[in-house]
Short mmCIF file of C-alpha atoms in Angstrom, two decimals:
data_model
loop_
_atom_site.label_atom_id
_atom_site.label_comp_id
_atom_site.label_asym_id
_atom_site.label_seq_id
_atom_site.Cartn_x
_atom_site.Cartn_y
_atom_site.Cartn_z
CA MET A 1138 10.54 -71.72 -22.98
CA GLU A 1139 7.93 -73.30 -20.61
CA LEU A 1140 8.39 -74.11 -16.91
CA ASP A 1141 5.90 -75.62 -14.59
CA PHE A 1142 6.58 -74.77 -10.83
CA GLY A 1143 3.97 -77.19 -9.62
CA PRO A 1144 0.46 -77.17 -8.42
CA ALA A 1145 1.28 -75.05 -5.30
CA VAL A 1146 1.52 -71.85 -7.42
CA ARG A 1147 -0.45 -72.74 -10.51
CA ASP A 1148 -3.34 -70.59 -9.48
CA PHE A 1149 -1.01 -67.74 -8.85
CA ARG A 1150 0.62 -68.21 -12.15
CA ASP A 1151 -2.89 -68.41 -14.03
CA GLU A 1152 -4.00 -65.20 -12.16
CA LEU A 1153 -0.82 -63.32 -13.32
CA ARG A 1154 -1.10 -64.56 -16.85
CA ASP A 1155 -4.82 -63.45 -17.10
CA TRP A 1156 -3.91 -60.09 -15.65
CA LEU A 1157 -1.20 -59.43 -17.94
CA ALA A 1158 -3.15 -60.55 -20.97
CA GLU A 1159 -5.96 -58.00 -19.88
CA HIS A 1160 -3.62 -55.18 -18.99
CA LEU A 1161 -0.58 -55.48 -21.35
CA VAL A 1162 -2.59 -53.85 -24.17
CA GLY A 1163 -2.39 -50.53 -26.11
CA GLU A 1164 0.59 -48.36 -25.66
CA PHE A 1165 2.06 -50.97 -23.12
CA ALA A 1166 1.72 -53.70 -25.75
CA GLU A 1167 3.48 -51.33 -28.36
CA HIS A 1168 6.28 -51.19 -26.03
CA ARG A 1169 6.86 -55.02 -25.10
CA GLY A 1170 10.35 -55.68 -24.02
CA VAL A 1171 11.33 -52.03 -23.94
CA GLY A 1172 14.16 -51.03 -21.72
CA GLY A 1173 16.62 -52.84 -19.65
CA PRO A 1174 19.29 -52.47 -16.79
CA THR A 1175 21.20 -49.89 -18.81
CA ASP A 1176 18.32 -48.89 -21.18
CA GLY A 1177 16.26 -45.88 -20.53
CA ALA A 1178 14.10 -46.00 -23.71
CA ALA A 1179 10.44 -45.10 -23.27
CA TRP A 1180 10.74 -43.97 -19.63
CA ASP A 1181 7.35 -42.36 -19.18
CA VAL A 1182 5.51 -45.43 -20.70
CA ARG A 1183 7.50 -47.82 -18.35
CA LEU A 1184 6.71 -45.52 -15.46
CA ALA A 1185 2.99 -45.65 -16.30
CA TRP A 1186 3.30 -49.33 -16.61
CA ASP A 1187 4.80 -49.70 -13.15
CA ARG A 1188 1.91 -47.69 -11.77
CA GLU A 1189 -0.49 -50.18 -13.59
CA LEU A 1190 1.36 -53.04 -11.82
CA ALA A 1191 1.03 -51.15 -8.58
CA ALA A 1192 -2.65 -50.57 -8.96
CA GLY A 1193 -2.82 -54.43 -9.41
CA ASN A 1194 -0.71 -55.31 -6.41
CA TRP A 1195 1.73 -56.95 -8.41
CA LEU A 1196 4.84 -55.02 -7.15
CA GLY A 1197 6.61 -56.74 -4.20
CA VAL A 1198 4.57 -59.97 -4.21
CA GLY A 1199 7.07 -61.41 -1.74
CA TRP A 1200 7.28 -58.34 0.62
CA PRO A 1201 5.31 -58.40 3.84
CA GLN A 1202 1.64 -57.16 3.70
CA GLU A 1203 2.24 -54.48 6.36
CA TYR A 1204 4.49 -52.59 3.89
CA GLY A 1205 2.14 -52.94 0.92
CA GLY A 1206 3.26 -56.29 -0.52
CA ARG A 1207 1.32 -59.52 -1.05
CA GLY A 1208 3.31 -61.59 1.71
CA LEU A 1209 3.82 -64.47 -0.73
CA GLY A 1210 6.93 -66.85 -0.84
CA LEU A 1211 10.07 -67.05 -2.78
CA LEU A 1212 8.61 -69.46 -5.34
CA GLU A 1213 5.89 -67.02 -6.24
CA GLU A 1214 8.40 -64.23 -6.76
CA ILE A 1215 10.29 -66.54 -9.13
CA VAL A 1216 7.15 -67.26 -11.00
CA PHE A 1217 6.24 -63.65 -11.22
CA GLU A 1218 9.68 -62.70 -12.78
CA TYR A 1219 9.51 -65.85 -15.19
CA GLU A 1220 5.87 -65.07 -16.33
CA TYR A 1221 6.73 -61.36 -16.56
CA ALA A 1222 9.74 -62.07 -18.76
CA ARG A 1223 7.80 -64.63 -20.70
CA ALA A 1224 5.12 -61.94 -21.57
CA ASN A 1225 7.78 -59.63 -22.65
CA ALA A 1226 6.46 -56.86 -20.54
CA PRO A 1227 8.33 -53.30 -20.39
CA TYR A 1228 11.31 -53.39 -18.20
CA ARG A 1229 10.34 -52.05 -14.81
CA ALA A 1230 11.38 -48.44 -14.20
CA THR A 1231 11.43 -48.89 -10.64
CA VAL A 1232 13.94 -51.81 -10.65
CA ASN A 1233 16.57 -50.15 -8.41
CA ALA A 1234 14.00 -49.96 -5.57
CA LEU A 1235 12.25 -53.13 -6.20
CA ASP A 1236 15.05 -55.39 -6.87
CA LEU A 1237 17.87 -53.96 -4.77
CA LEU A 1238 16.96 -51.22 -2.10
CA GLY A 1239 13.60 -52.79 -1.03
CA PRO A 1240 15.11 -56.33 -0.22
CA MET A 1241 18.07 -54.71 1.37
CA LEU A 1242 15.79 -52.67 3.66
CA LEU A 1243 13.80 -55.85 4.41
CA LYS A 1244 16.92 -57.66 5.46
CA MET A 1245 19.08 -54.96 7.16
CA GLY A 1246 17.02 -51.81 7.57
CA SER A 1247 15.17 -50.47 10.60
CA GLU A 1248 11.60 -50.90 11.30
CA ALA A 1249 11.25 -47.03 10.80
CA GLN A 1250 13.04 -47.27 7.52
CA ARG A 1251 10.83 -49.97 6.27
CA LYS A 1252 7.71 -48.35 7.24
CA ARG A 1253 8.78 -44.87 5.76
CA PHE A 1254 10.19 -46.13 2.39
CA LEU A 1255 8.70 -49.49 1.39
CA PRO A 1256 5.07 -48.32 0.79
CA PRO A 1257 6.08 -45.45 -1.57
CA ILE A 1258 8.26 -47.72 -3.54
CA LEU A 1259 5.39 -50.17 -4.09
CA ALA A 1260 3.02 -47.26 -4.94
CA VAL A 1261 5.74 -45.83 -7.49
CA GLU A 1262 5.77 -42.52 -5.60
CA GLU A 1263 9.49 -42.45 -4.87
CA LEU A 1264 12.22 -43.58 -7.30
CA TRP A 1265 15.71 -44.57 -5.96
CA GLY A 1266 19.28 -44.36 -7.49
CA GLN A 1267 22.32 -46.53 -6.34
CA GLY A 1268 25.48 -44.44 -5.27
CA PHE A 1269 28.08 -47.22 -5.26
CA SER A 1270 30.69 -46.76 -7.98
CA GLU A 1271 33.04 -43.84 -7.96
CA PRO A 1272 35.43 -42.56 -10.62
CA GLY A 1273 38.25 -44.34 -8.79
CA ALA A 1274 36.28 -47.18 -7.33
CA GLY A 1275 34.16 -48.92 -9.98
CA SER A 1276 34.13 -52.66 -9.46
CA ASP A 1277 36.53 -52.19 -6.51
CA LEU A 1278 33.99 -50.94 -4.07
CA ALA A 1279 36.39 -51.27 -1.27
CA SER A 1280 38.23 -48.12 -2.59
CA VAL A 1281 35.22 -45.82 -2.02
CA ARG A 1282 36.34 -42.35 -0.92
CA THR A 1283 32.94 -40.46 -0.65
CA ARG A 1284 33.12 -39.29 3.02
CA ALA A 1285 30.23 -38.76 5.51
CA GLU A 1286 30.80 -37.08 8.78
CA ARG A 1287 28.33 -36.75 11.87
CA ASP A 1288 26.99 -33.23 12.57
CA ASP A 1289 25.25 -33.44 15.92
CA GLY A 1290 24.47 -29.76 15.95
CA GLY A 1291 20.99 -30.42 14.25
CA THR A 1292 21.43 -28.17 11.32
CA SER A 1293 18.45 -28.61 9.11
CA PHE A 1294 18.80 -28.93 5.40
CA GLU A 1295 16.58 -27.01 3.06
CA GLY A 1296 14.93 -28.13 -0.12
CA ALA A 1297 14.38 -31.78 0.93
CA SER A 1298 11.63 -33.38 3.04
CA ARG A 1299 12.82 -34.95 6.30
CA PRO A 1300 12.98 -38.77 6.10
CA VAL A 1301 11.65 -39.88 9.39
CA GLY A 1302 11.73 -36.94 11.67
CA ALA A 1303 13.68 -34.20 13.30
CA GLU A 1304 13.86 -36.23 16.47
CA SER A 1305 16.55 -38.43 14.80
CA GLY A 1306 19.25 -36.56 16.62
CA GLY A 1307 21.71 -34.95 14.29
CA GLU A 1308 22.93 -35.55 10.57
CA TRP A 1309 25.31 -36.88 8.29
CA VAL A 1310 27.16 -34.54 5.89
CA VAL A 1311 28.16 -36.30 2.79
CA ASN A 1312 31.04 -35.08 0.37
CA GLY A 1313 32.17 -37.02 -2.77
CA GLN A 1314 31.25 -38.22 -6.27
CA LYS A 1315 29.46 -41.11 -7.58
CA VAL A 1316 29.23 -42.30 -11.24
CA TRP A 1317 27.25 -44.88 -13.45
CA THR A 1318 24.27 -44.20 -11.28
CA SER A 1319 21.32 -45.98 -13.17
CA PHE A 1320 18.38 -43.77 -13.85
CA GLY A 1321 19.86 -41.27 -11.51
CA ILE A 1322 18.30 -38.33 -13.28
CA HIS A 1323 15.01 -39.64 -12.05
CA ALA A 1324 15.90 -40.46 -8.64
CA ASP A 1325 14.19 -38.81 -5.44
CA TRP A 1326 16.48 -40.70 -2.96
CA LEU A 1327 19.99 -42.28 -3.37
CA TYR A 1328 21.45 -45.13 -1.26
CA VAL A 1329 25.05 -44.22 -1.02
CA LEU A 1330 28.06 -46.19 0.28
CA THR A 1331 30.30 -43.78 2.18
CA ARG A 1332 33.49 -43.86 4.14
CA THR A 1333 32.61 -42.73 7.76
CA ASP A 1334 36.01 -43.58 9.30
CA PRO A 1335 38.56 -41.44 7.62
CA ASP A 1336 41.46 -43.53 8.95
CA SER A 1337 40.13 -46.80 7.59
CA ARG A 1338 41.05 -48.82 4.60
CA ARG A 1339 39.43 -50.99 2.15
CA HIS A 1340 36.35 -52.84 3.51
CA LYS A 1341 36.45 -51.30 7.02
CA GLY A 1342 34.90 -48.10 8.01
CA LEU A 1343 32.18 -48.09 5.34
CA THR A 1344 28.50 -46.98 6.09
CA MET A 1345 25.43 -47.31 3.76
CA LEU A 1346 23.26 -44.09 4.02
CA LEU A 1347 19.93 -43.06 2.47
CA VAL A 1348 20.36 -39.62 1.01
CA PRO A 1349 17.38 -37.38 -0.33
CA ALA A 1350 18.29 -36.19 -3.84
CA ASP A 1351 16.19 -33.00 -3.80
CA GLN A 1352 18.52 -30.73 -1.88
CA PRO A 1353 21.21 -28.09 -2.71
CA GLY A 1354 24.11 -30.37 -1.78
CA VAL A 1355 23.19 -33.03 -4.52
CA GLU A 1356 23.94 -32.34 -8.26
CA ILE A 1357 22.96 -35.10 -10.77
CA ARG A 1358 24.47 -34.78 -14.39
CA PRO A 1359 23.29 -37.36 -17.06
CA ILE A 1360 25.83 -39.47 -19.00
CA ARG A 1361 24.86 -40.13 -22.67
CA ASN A 1362 25.66 -43.70 -23.72
CA LEU A 1363 26.39 -45.23 -27.14
CA ALA A 1364 22.70 -45.96 -27.83
CA GLY A 1365 22.16 -42.14 -27.45
CA GLN A 1366 20.47 -42.47 -24.00
CA ASP A 1367 20.95 -40.94 -20.62
CA GLU A 1368 20.02 -43.60 -18.24
CA PHE A 1369 23.39 -43.39 -16.47
CA ALA A 1370 24.33 -40.24 -14.39
CA GLU A 1371 27.23 -39.00 -12.16
CA VAL A 1372 26.27 -37.52 -8.76
CA PHE A 1373 28.14 -34.81 -7.08
CA LEU A 1374 27.66 -34.64 -3.24
CA SER A 1375 28.60 -31.34 -1.52
CA ASP A 1376 27.90 -31.07 2.03
CA ALA A 1377 24.73 -32.99 1.18
CA ARG A 1378 22.84 -33.96 4.41
CA THR A 1379 20.58 -36.60 5.71
CA ASP A 1380 19.20 -37.62 9.19
CA ALA A 1381 21.47 -39.52 11.50
CA ASP A 1382 19.14 -42.57 11.58
CA MET A 1383 19.41 -42.99 7.80
CA VAL A 1384 22.10 -45.58 8.30
CA VAL A 1385 21.10 -49.23 6.79
CA GLY A 1386 22.64 -51.76 8.89
CA GLU A 1387 25.44 -50.54 11.25
CA VAL A 1388 27.90 -47.60 11.21
CA GLY A 1389 31.13 -49.07 9.76
CA GLN A 1390 29.50 -52.23 8.45
CA GLY A 1391 28.62 -50.77 4.99
CA TRP A 1392 30.55 -53.36 3.09
CA ARG A 1393 28.31 -56.14 4.55
CA THR A 1394 25.25 -54.23 3.54
CA ALA A 1395 26.64 -53.56 0.02
CA MET A 1396 27.45 -57.18 -0.59
CA ALA A 1397 24.07 -58.26 0.55
CA THR A 1398 22.51 -55.88 -1.94
CA LEU A 1399 24.84 -57.13 -4.72
CA GLY A 1400 23.94 -60.69 -3.76
CA ILE A 1401 20.44 -59.79 -4.50
CA GLU A 1402 21.19 -58.34 -7.72
CA ARG A 1403 23.15 -61.39 -8.98
CA GLY A 1404 20.49 -63.95 -7.80
CA THR A 1405 17.29 -64.55 -9.72
CA THR A 1406 17.51 -61.25 -11.45
CA LEU A 1407 19.25 -62.98 -14.31
CA LEU A 1408 16.21 -65.01 -15.36
CA PRO A 1409 14.41 -62.06 -17.27
CA GLN A 1410 17.65 -61.36 -19.07
CA GLN A 1411 18.05 -65.05 -20.12
CA LEU A 1412 14.65 -65.20 -21.65
CA THR A 1413 15.44 -61.96 -23.58
CA PHE A 1414 18.66 -63.52 -24.82
CA GLU A 1415 16.54 -66.60 -25.93
CA ARG A 1416 14.29 -64.41 -27.98
CA GLU A 1417 17.45 -62.66 -29.62
CA ALA A 1418 18.93 -66.05 -30.50
CA GLU A 1419 15.81 -67.12 -32.24
CA ALA A 1420 15.72 -63.76 -34.21
CA LEU A 1421 19.32 -64.50 -35.13
CA ILE A 1422 18.48 -67.88 -36.41
CA GLY A 1423 15.58 -66.24 -38.45
CA LEU A 1424 18.03 -63.60 -39.69
CA ALA A 1425 20.53 -66.32 -40.72
CA ARG A 1426 17.85 -68.01 -42.81
CA GLU A 1427 16.87 -64.77 -44.41
CA ARG A 1428 20.56 -63.89 -45.49
CA GLY A 1429 21.64 -67.40 -46.30
CA GLY A 1430 23.97 -67.57 -43.35
CA LEU A 1431 23.24 -71.22 -42.66
CA ASP A 1432 24.82 -72.19 -45.85
CA ASP A 1433 28.12 -71.28 -44.44
CA PRO A 1434 29.44 -74.03 -42.22
CA MET A 1435 31.75 -71.85 -40.21
CA LEU A 1436 28.98 -69.33 -39.68
CA ARG A 1437 26.49 -72.08 -39.03
CA ARG A 1438 28.87 -73.42 -36.21
CA ARG A 1439 28.91 -70.08 -34.45
CA ILE A 1440 25.06 -69.62 -34.65
CA VAL A 1441 24.74 -73.14 -33.10
CA ASP A 1442 27.22 -72.17 -30.47
CA ALA A 1443 25.10 -68.93 -29.73
CA TRP A 1444 21.96 -71.12 -29.58
CA ILE A 1445 23.66 -73.58 -27.10
CA SER A 1446 24.94 -70.75 -24.88
CA VAL A 1447 21.41 -69.44 -24.15
CA ARG A 1448 20.42 -73.03 -23.19
CA ILE A 1449 23.41 -73.11 -20.74
CA MET A 1450 22.07 -69.87 -19.40
CA ARG A 1451 18.68 -71.51 -18.82
CA THR A 1452 20.12 -74.55 -17.14
CA THR A 1453 22.34 -72.34 -14.90
CA ASN A 1454 19.26 -70.42 -13.84
CA LEU A 1455 17.21 -73.51 -13.12
CA ARG A 1456 19.95 -74.79 -10.83
CA THR A 1457 20.11 -71.66 -8.93
CA ILE A 1458 16.29 -71.47 -8.67
CA ALA A 1459 16.15 -75.19 -7.39
CA GLU A 1460 18.67 -74.29 -4.70
CA LEU A 1461 17.00 -71.13 -3.65
CA THR A 1462 13.70 -72.95 -3.39
CA ALA A 1463 15.15 -75.64 -1.38
CA GLY A 1464 16.48 -73.22 1.18
CA ARG A 1465 20.08 -73.55 0.08
CA ALA A 1466 22.80 -70.92 -0.75
CA PRO A 1467 23.29 -70.86 -4.50
CA GLY A 1468 26.19 -72.86 -5.76
CA PRO A 1469 29.30 -71.58 -7.77
CA GLN A 1470 27.10 -71.32 -10.87
CA ALA A 1471 25.47 -68.23 -9.33
CA THR A 1472 28.82 -66.61 -9.29
CA THR A 1473 29.83 -67.67 -12.82
CA ALA A 1474 26.44 -66.89 -14.44
CA LYS A 1475 26.91 -63.03 -14.56
CA LEU A 1476 30.37 -63.48 -16.26
CA TYR A 1477 29.07 -66.10 -18.74
CA ALA A 1478 25.95 -64.32 -19.59
CA SER A 1479 27.48 -61.02 -20.25
CA THR A 1480 30.33 -62.29 -22.45
CA ARG A 1481 28.06 -64.65 -24.46
CA HIS A 1482 25.50 -61.90 -24.91
CA GLN A 1483 28.25 -59.58 -26.49
CA GLN A 1484 29.16 -62.43 -28.87
CA LEU A 1485 25.56 -62.85 -29.75
CA GLY A 1486 25.34 -59.18 -30.58
CA HIS A 1487 28.41 -59.20 -32.72
CA LEU A 1488 27.24 -62.12 -34.55
CA ALA A 1489 23.75 -60.50 -35.30
CA MET A 1490 25.45 -57.42 -36.48
CA GLU A 1491 27.78 -59.38 -38.77
CA LEU A 1492 24.82 -61.18 -40.24
CA ALA A 1493 22.97 -57.83 -40.81
CA GLY A 1494 25.81 -56.66 -42.92
CA LEU A 1495 26.01 -53.15 -44.18
CA ALA A 1496 22.30 -52.65 -43.06
CA GLY A 1497 23.32 -53.10 -39.61
CA GLN A 1498 25.39 -49.84 -39.94
CA ILE A 1499 22.48 -47.66 -41.06
CA VAL A 1500 20.50 -45.77 -38.37
CA GLY A 1501 17.20 -43.96 -38.61
CA GLU A 1502 16.48 -40.28 -38.26
CA ASP A 1503 17.75 -38.73 -35.16
CA TYR A 1504 19.97 -41.66 -34.50
CA GLY A 1505 17.10 -44.07 -34.47
CA LEU A 1506 18.25 -47.68 -33.58
CA ASP A 1507 16.47 -50.68 -34.32
CA THR A 1508 16.17 -53.55 -31.65
CA ARG A 1509 19.25 -55.41 -32.93
CA GLN A 1510 21.53 -52.48 -32.94
CA ARG A 1511 20.36 -51.10 -29.48
CA SER A 1512 20.86 -54.50 -28.01
CA PHE A 1513 24.35 -54.94 -29.44
CA LEU A 1514 25.49 -51.28 -28.27
CA LEU A 1515 24.11 -51.74 -24.78
CA SER A 1516 25.80 -55.25 -24.51
CA LEU A 1517 29.14 -53.54 -24.76
CA ALA A 1518 28.65 -52.30 -21.00
CA GLU A 1519 27.47 -55.69 -19.64
CA THR A 1520 31.03 -56.86 -19.00
CA ILE A 1521 31.53 -53.64 -16.88
CA TYR A 1522 28.49 -52.90 -14.81
CA GLY A 1523 27.58 -54.99 -11.78
CA GLY A 1524 31.13 -56.07 -11.47
CA SER A 1525 33.69 -56.19 -14.48
CA SER A 1526 34.70 -59.49 -16.06
CA GLU A 1527 38.06 -59.02 -14.70
CA ILE A 1528 36.79 -58.69 -11.02
CA GLN A 1529 34.48 -61.55 -11.60
CA ARG A 1530 37.32 -63.79 -12.87
CA ASN A 1531 39.31 -62.88 -9.64
CA ILE A 1532 36.44 -63.85 -7.60
CA ILE A 1533 36.07 -67.22 -9.32
CA GLY A 1534 39.73 -68.00 -9.22
CA GLU A 1535 40.29 -66.91 -5.57
CA GLN A 1536 37.09 -67.85 -4.02
CA ILE A 1537 35.77 -70.97 -5.87
CA LEU A 1538 38.93 -72.40 -7.48
CA GLY A 1539 41.28 -71.45 -4.56
CA LEU A 1540 43.87 -69.99 -6.58
CA PRO A 1541 46.53 -67.48 -5.11
CA LYS A 1542 45.18 -63.94 -4.66
CA GLU A 1543 46.11 -61.38 -7.12
CA PRO A 1544 49.13 -59.26 -5.97
CA ARG A 1545 47.91 -55.74 -4.68
CA PRO A 1546 50.19 -52.64 -4.57
#
């Protein structure tokens, strides 16, 4: 797949391509394409690669220069994501902070928060985990029960560095449980959606807090997935503390902050995934040729259908990019893209495993999975994380098609 974004960014694109060709070598080149949104493979290599990117000033290309970014525009950000995915570079270990928290702070954080947290993110000095989902509130974030209460007595917490300063005037005390925290075991900080009004219901009374992970009140336990990795974690908060000014946005307006974050997550971040799916589709066609699968008309039809699906993803992404660069809000396809990509990728994985036959069921020593097996197993979670397919269908039906809302108890 080749895209030309025009002469305005051609020099930037060429600079990036040259840098990647020069630096994506050695151990980094051996781990091309490793990792993903739910894939913690080769963590140390990916973290080292992020630091290589930081040294070249390639993290946060669209962030303001005063916080360590390059201060470039949206088009350069899109070109970076496209060329990065095209080079099949390792999946960034700092994705939670770079793609979600950082843009959220730029949009809704205070100046003190931006100065304190953005430079360490770009320097790969602090890692972040997202504290949204709970055992009783997965895709339905409005059911969050983790509580946060103000303590204006100024009680200090031991074992954690103070975020901005003791002059902040009191603290928040947080109690509850979060689950499915991506790369949580590596997190130095958590951005946590809490309920600060105990009498509130649903979307009201929620507040977004920044909470240090290195303190006695925070316990992080890894969750091992089907691929044998522990990139997910559950987080237990027991009288965990953070400074009173660690609120992102306004107290009681956490729902607005959370939705802004998820809007970022469901925007241009699907572009790298789409290129990965295209590579998998090409590999599927190669496997079908090797196994004689193209001779079966029914199987051949399914393979063509898989090939068409990744082209539809490409067209959808291009439409979203065109709207973003024109300064318009993305259309309905931005909402349907996540549902379509996750379900079609699962079908692609099932077909690949079917073509592999019995060989696809054999793993290496110490549960060593090949690329095809790992992609298939990890794809099973794609219709759950980031908003389950059931929730996405409700959103599409109610907000885009105007259908009656689903009855609630």
